[in-house]
PDB file of C-alpha atoms in Angstrom:
ATOM      1  CA  GLY A   1     -69.859 -36.525  29.047  1.00  0.00           C
ATOM      2  CA  ALA A   2     -66.652 -38.514  28.745  1.00  0.00           C
ATOM      3  CA  ARG A   3     -65.760 -36.890  31.768  1.00  0.00           C
ATOM      4  CA  GLN A   4     -68.253 -38.215  33.863  1.00  0.00           C
ATOM      5  CA  ALA A   5     -67.319 -41.573  31.688  1.00  0.00           C
ATOM      6  CA  ILE A   6     -63.588 -41.099  32.551  1.00  0.00           C
ATOM      7  CA  LEU A   7     -65.136 -41.024  36.138  1.00  0.00           C
ATOM      8  CA  ALA A   8     -67.118 -44.200  36.179  1.00  0.00           C
ATOM      9  CA  GLY A   9     -64.055 -46.737  34.276  1.00  0.00           C
ATOM     10  CA  SER A  10     -61.450 -45.470  36.734  1.00  0.00           C
ATOM     11  CA  THR A  11     -63.752 -45.985  39.899  1.00  0.00           C
ATOM     12  CA  LEU A  12     -64.470 -49.481  38.301  1.00  0.00           C
ATOM     13  CA  LEU A  13     -60.587 -49.947  38.087  1.00  0.00           C
ATOM     14  CA  LEU A  14     -60.486 -48.824  41.557  1.00  0.00           C
ATOM     15  CA  MET A  15     -62.591 -51.430  42.396  1.00  0.00           C
ATOM     16  CA  GLY A  16     -61.582 -54.115  40.458  1.00  0.00           C
ATOM     17  CA  ILE A  17     -57.463 -52.941  42.353  1.00  0.00           C
ATOM     18  CA  CYS A  18     -59.058 -52.707  45.385  1.00  0.00           C
ATOM     19  CA  ALA A  19     -60.595 -56.466  45.131  1.00  0.00           C
ATOM     20  CA  PHE A  20     -57.368 -57.789  43.873  1.00  0.00           C
ATOM     21  CA  ALA A  21     -55.282 -56.066  46.577  1.00  0.00           C
ATOM     22  CA  GLN A  22     -57.742 -58.003  49.084  1.00  0.00           C
ATOM     23  CA  TYR A  23     -57.866 -60.991  47.723  1.00  0.00           C
ATOM     24  CA  GLY A  24     -58.556 -63.130  50.776  1.00  0.00           C
ATOM     25  CA  LYS A  25     -61.834 -60.696  51.933  1.00  0.00           C
ATOM     26  CA  THR A  26     -62.831 -61.729  48.596  1.00  0.00           C
ATOM     27  CA  VAL A  27     -62.435 -65.831  48.778  1.00  0.00           C
ATOM     28  CA  SER A  28     -64.358 -65.485  51.608  1.00  0.00           C
ATOM     29  CA  PHE A  29     -66.833 -63.291  50.756  1.00  0.00           C
ATOM     30  CA  LEU A  30     -67.198 -65.685  47.657  1.00  0.00           C
ATOM     31  CA  ARG A  31     -66.808 -68.300  49.775  1.00  0.00           C
ATOM     32  CA  GLU A  32     -69.601 -67.671  51.858  1.00  0.00           C
ATOM     33  CA  VAL A  33     -72.149 -66.134  49.651  1.00  0.00           C
ATOM     34  CA  SER A  34     -72.037 -69.314  47.229  1.00  0.00           C
ATOM     35  CA  PRO A  35     -73.930 -73.006  47.860  1.00  0.00           C
ATOM     36  CA  THR A  36     -71.759 -76.568  48.871  1.00  0.00           C
ATOM     37  CA  PRO A  37     -69.981 -77.719  45.706  1.00  0.00           C
ATOM     38  CA  ASN A  38     -72.540 -80.209  45.325  1.00  0.00           C
ATOM     39  CA  TRP A  39     -75.331 -77.928  45.969  1.00  0.00           C
ATOM     40  CA  CYS A  40     -74.091 -75.591  42.910  1.00  0.00           C
ATOM     41  CA  CYS A  41     -73.989 -78.775  40.707  1.00  0.00           C
ATOM     42  CA  VAL A  42     -77.410 -79.300  41.253  1.00  0.00           C
ATOM     43  CA  ILE A  43     -77.986 -75.738  40.325  1.00  0.00           C
ATOM     44  CA  LEU A  44     -76.076 -75.886  37.277  1.00  0.00           C
ATOM     45  CA  TRP A  45     -78.030 -79.272  36.187  1.00  0.00           C
ATOM     46  CA  ILE A  46     -81.421 -77.907  36.882  1.00  0.00           C
ATOM     47  CA  ARG A  47     -80.715 -74.802  34.084  1.00  0.00           C
ATOM     48  CA  GLN A  48     -79.413 -77.580  31.615  1.00  0.00           C
ATOM     49  CA  PHE A  49     -81.741 -80.177  32.753  1.00  0.00           C
ATOM     50  CA  GLY A  50     -84.860 -78.727  34.165  1.00  0.00           C
ATOM     51  CA  ALA A  51     -86.897 -78.389  31.771  1.00  0.00           C
ATOM     52  CA  VAL A  52     -86.733 -81.610  30.077  1.00  0.00           C
ATOM     53  CA  ALA A  53     -86.574 -83.900  33.577  1.00  0.00           C
ATOM     54  CA  GLY A  54     -89.857 -80.725  34.335  1.00  0.00           C
ATOM     55  CA  MET A  55     -91.633 -82.354  31.049  1.00  0.00           C
ATOM     56  CA  THR A  56     -90.896 -85.992  31.496  1.00  0.00           C
ATOM     57  CA  VAL A  57     -91.935 -87.186  35.199  1.00  0.00           C
ATOM     58  CA  PRO A  58     -95.732 -86.230  34.115  1.00  0.00           C
ATOM     59  CA  MET A  59     -95.786 -87.437  31.169  1.00  0.00           C
ATOM     60  CA  VAL A  60     -94.486 -91.315  32.640  1.00  0.00           C
ATOM     61  CA  MET A  61     -97.438 -90.269  35.271  1.00  0.00           C
ATOM     62  CA  HIS A  62     -99.894 -90.241  32.660  1.00  0.00           C
ATOM     63  CA  MET A  63     -98.967 -92.769  30.521  1.00  0.00           C
ATOM     64  CA  LEU A  64     -98.848 -95.097  33.960  1.00  0.00           C
ATOM     65  CA  LEU A  65    -102.601 -93.447  34.703  1.00  0.00           C
ATOM     66  CA  GLN A  66    -103.800 -93.060  31.492  1.00  0.00           C
ATOM     67  CA  PRO A  67    -106.666 -95.514  31.080  1.00  0.00           C
ATOM     68  CA  GLY A  68    -106.107 -95.747  27.497  1.00  0.00           C
ATOM     69  CA  LEU A  69    -102.208 -97.095  27.834  1.00  0.00           C
ATOM     70  CA  PHE A  70    -101.214 -98.717  31.186  1.00  0.00           C
ATOM     71  CA  GLY A  71    -104.036 -97.676  33.208  1.00  0.00           C
ATOM     72  CA  ASN A  72    -105.863-100.627  31.921  1.00  0.00           C
ATOM     73  CA  PHE A  73    -103.578-103.335  33.457  1.00  0.00           C
ATOM     74  CA  ASP A  74    -104.102-104.910  36.749  1.00  0.00           C
ATOM     75  CA  ALA A  75    -101.691-103.398  39.737  1.00  0.00           C
ATOM     76  CA  GLN A  76     -99.472-106.817  39.351  1.00  0.00           C
ATOM     77  CA  PHE A  77     -97.871-105.052  36.267  1.00  0.00           C
ATOM     78  CA  LEU A  78     -98.737-101.910  36.789  1.00  0.00           C
ATOM     79  CA  VAL A  79     -96.219-101.486  40.404  1.00  0.00           C
ATOM     80  CA  PRO A  80     -93.431-103.635  37.761  1.00  0.00           C
ATOM     81  CA  MET A  81     -94.072-101.470  35.263  1.00  0.00           C
ATOM     82  CA  ALA A  82     -94.078 -98.129  37.848  1.00  0.00           C
ATOM     83  CA  LEU A  83     -90.677 -99.390  39.863  1.00  0.00           C
ATOM     84  CA  VAL A  84     -88.660 -99.889  36.148  1.00  0.00           C
ATOM     85  CA  SER A  85     -89.561 -96.392  34.729  1.00  0.00           C
ATOM     86  CA  GLY A  86     -89.079 -94.632  37.930  1.00  0.00           C
ATOM     87  CA  ALA A  87     -85.703 -96.710  37.588  1.00  0.00           C
ATOM     88  CA  THR A  88     -85.474 -95.744  34.277  1.00  0.00           C
ATOM     89  CA  LEU A  89     -85.467 -91.954  35.548  1.00  0.00           C
ATOM     90  CA  GLY A  90     -83.516 -91.939  38.845  1.00  0.00           C
ATOM     91  CA  HIS A  91     -80.966 -93.415  36.576  1.00  0.00           C
ATOM     92  CA  GLY A  92     -80.975 -90.696  33.887  1.00  0.00           C
ATOM     93  CA  PHE A  93     -80.727 -88.011  36.234  1.00  0.00           C
ATOM     94  CA  CYS A  94     -77.792 -89.442  38.282  1.00  0.00           C
ATOM     95  CA  TRP A  95     -75.797 -90.106  34.419  1.00  0.00           C
ATOM     96  CA  THR A  96     -76.885 -86.549  33.266  1.00  0.00           C
ATOM     97  CA  LEU A  97     -76.197 -85.079  37.480  1.00  0.00           C
ATOM     98  CA  ASN A  98     -72.679 -86.762  36.700  1.00  0.00           C
ATOM     99  CA  ILE A  99     -72.272 -84.896  33.638  1.00  0.00           C
ATOM    100  CA  VAL A 100     -72.702 -81.838  34.841  1.00  0.00           C
ATOM    101  CA  TRP A 101     -70.356 -82.504  37.806  1.00  0.00           C
ATOM    102  CA  LYS A 102     -67.564 -84.289  35.182  1.00  0.00           C
ATOM    103  CA  GLU A 103     -68.027 -80.935  33.233  1.00  0.00           C
ATOM    104  CA  LYS A 104     -67.416 -78.249  35.944  1.00  0.00           C
ATOM    105  CA  GLY A 105     -66.353 -80.200  38.847  1.00  0.00           C
ATOM    106  CA  GLU A 106     -63.157 -78.712  39.219  1.00  0.00           C
ATOM    107  CA  HIS A 107     -64.327 -75.166  38.849  1.00  0.00           C
ATOM    108  CA  LEU A 108     -67.358 -76.285  41.362  1.00  0.00           C
ATOM    109  CA  GLU A 109     -64.883 -77.611  44.300  1.00  0.00           C
ATOM    110  CA  SER A 110     -63.128 -74.229  44.066  1.00  0.00           C
ATOM    111  CA  ASP A 111     -63.639 -70.727  45.830  1.00  0.00           C
ATOM    112  CA  TYR A 112     -64.543 -68.599  42.804  1.00  0.00           C
ATOM    113  CA  ARG A 113     -67.821 -71.652  42.935  1.00  0.00           C
ATOM    114  CA  VAL A 114     -70.035 -69.019  42.794  1.00  0.00           C
ATOM    115  CA  LEU A 115     -69.097 -68.116  39.375  1.00  0.00           C
ATOM    116  CA  ASN A 116     -70.309 -70.962  37.482  1.00  0.00           C
ATOM    117  CA  LEU A 117     -73.686 -70.134  38.993  1.00  0.00           C
ATOM    118  CA  LEU A 118     -73.995 -65.957  37.157  1.00  0.00           C
ATOM    119  CA  PRO A 119     -77.506 -66.677  34.514  1.00  0.00           C
ATOM    120  CA  ALA A 120     -76.288 -64.160  32.188  1.00  0.00           C
ATOM    121  CA  MET A 121     -72.177 -64.915  32.024  1.00  0.00           C
ATOM    122  CA  SER A 122     -70.601 -66.823  28.821  1.00  0.00           C
ATOM    123  CA  ALA A 123     -68.262 -69.726  28.956  1.00  0.00           C
ATOM    124  CA  GLN A 124     -65.944 -66.993  27.724  1.00  0.00           C
ATOM    125  CA  GLY A 125     -66.168 -64.564  30.902  1.00  0.00           C
ATOM    126  CA  ARG A 126     -66.590 -67.171  33.498  1.00  0.00           C
ATOM    127  CA  ARG A 127     -63.382 -68.643  31.969  1.00  0.00           C
ATOM    128  CA  LEU A 128     -61.728 -64.700  32.715  1.00  0.00           C
ATOM    129  CA  ALA A 129     -63.159 -64.063  35.776  1.00  0.00           C
ATOM    130  CA  SER A 130     -61.511 -68.302  36.706  1.00  0.00           C
ATOM    131  CA  ASP A 131     -58.462 -66.681  35.397  1.00  0.00           C
ATOM    132  CA  ALA A 132     -58.373 -63.896  36.892  1.00  0.00           C
ATOM    133  CA  MET A 133     -59.421 -65.390  40.313  1.00  0.00           C
ATOM    134  CA  ARG A 134     -56.715 -68.383  40.258  1.00  0.00           C
ATOM    135  CA  LEU A 135     -53.796 -65.285  39.371  1.00  0.00           C
ATOM    136  CA  ALA A 136     -54.564 -63.360  42.367  1.00  0.00           C
ATOM    137  CA  LYS A 137     -54.573 -66.758  44.487  1.00  0.00           C
ATOM    138  CA  LYS A 138     -51.225 -66.673  42.857  1.00  0.00           C
ATOM    139  CA  ARG A 139     -50.037 -63.343  43.357  1.00  0.00           C
ATOM    140  CA  CYS A 140     -51.345 -63.378  46.378  1.00  0.00           C
ATOM    141  CA  ALA A 141     -49.881 -66.406  47.830  1.00  0.00           C
ATOM    142  CA  GLU A 142     -46.643 -65.197  45.731  1.00  0.00           C
ATOM    143  CA  ALA A 143     -46.548 -61.826  47.899  1.00  0.00           C
ATOM    144  CA  THR A 144     -47.518 -63.691  51.575  1.00  0.00           C
ATOM    145  CA  THR A 145     -44.468 -66.218  50.668  1.00  0.00           C
ATOM    146  CA  SER A 146     -41.864 -63.535  49.927  1.00  0.00           C
ATOM    147  CA  THR A 147     -43.247 -61.509  52.765  1.00  0.00           C
ATOM    148  CA  ALA A 148     -43.024 -64.036  55.690  1.00  0.00           C
ATOM    149  CA  MET A 149     -39.374 -65.815  54.038  1.00  0.00           C
ATOM    150  CA  GLU A 150     -38.494 -62.047  54.144  1.00  0.00           C
ATOM    151  CA  TRP A 151     -39.283 -61.749  57.681  1.00  0.00           C
ATOM    152  CA  ALA A 152     -38.394 -65.022  58.603  1.00  0.00           C
ATOM    153  CA  ALA A 153     -34.985 -64.691  57.592  1.00  0.00           C
ATOM    154  CA  SER A 154     -34.538 -61.421  59.127  1.00  0.00           C
ATOM    155  CA  ARG A 155     -35.583 -62.959  62.446  1.00  0.00           C
ATOM    156  CA  VAL A 156     -32.470 -65.772  61.687  1.00  0.00           C
ATOM    157  CA  VAL A 157     -30.221 -62.929  61.709  1.00  0.00           C
ATOM    158  CA  ARG A 158     -31.657 -60.707  63.838  1.00  0.00           C
ATOM    159  CA  THR A 159     -31.336 -63.684  66.721  1.00  0.00           C
ATOM    160  CA  LEU A 160     -27.505 -64.809  65.350  1.00  0.00           C
ATOM    161  CA  ALA A 161     -26.702 -61.503  65.750  1.00  0.00           C
ATOM    162  CA  ASP A 162     -27.572 -61.494  68.950  1.00  0.00           C
ATOM    163  CA  MET A 163     -26.674 -64.898  70.570  1.00  0.00           C
ATOM    164  CA  LEU A 164     -23.513 -63.508  68.811  1.00  0.00           C
ATOM    165  CA  ALA A 165     -23.008 -60.177  70.327  1.00  0.00           C
ATOM    166  CA  ALA A 166     -23.324 -61.024  73.392  1.00  0.00           C
ATOM    167  CA  LYS A 167     -20.941 -64.203  73.177  1.00  0.00           C
ATOM    168  CA  MET A 168     -18.436 -61.333  72.613  1.00  0.00           C
ATOM    169  CA  LEU A 169     -20.007 -59.175  75.177  1.00  0.00           C
ATOM    170  CA  SER A 170     -19.320 -62.179  77.550  1.00  0.00           C
ATOM    171  CA  LYS A 171     -15.750 -62.944  76.595  1.00  0.00           C
ATOM    172  CA  SER A 172     -15.125 -59.198  76.649  1.00  0.00           C
ATOM    173  CA  VAL A 173     -16.493 -58.725  80.190  1.00  0.00           C
ATOM    174  CA  GLY A 174     -14.626 -61.570  81.344  1.00  0.00           C
ATOM    175  CA  ILE A 175     -18.221 -63.455  82.354  1.00  0.00           C
TER     176      ILE A 175
END
């Protein structure tokens, strides 16, 4: 039993290390499977305010069409009332959508925005996963930069050495 648990834990650890080491592939996968930032915001809005919106629209329609409330009024009064109620609902929907964007806009524009769409993930888990992705990106950039700098420096040194050797060879030969 304990051996199986250790094997499962080490397998998961190695899978995480593999994903961490292959950051470019991980980020491209996350970018491919996640919707655009605007759609992610709409999905989060639906999760947060969808029940209220789903309840409000039918209630307003019912109030406008019910004969006991506004249904007995003339069309000259009912049409502006419908326009005002629609504008009010639209303003409320846009306002709440802006609230969601302001809260999570930075995360929604990142490469790991799909982490925000996982339904059973707590805010702390989402923050830890985001921090891990940022750290992986930073380390990947540092490793790439240092490798590129080493390659460029070695290339410059080799080129200078080749040029110096060619000049010395041409002087010794008399060319």
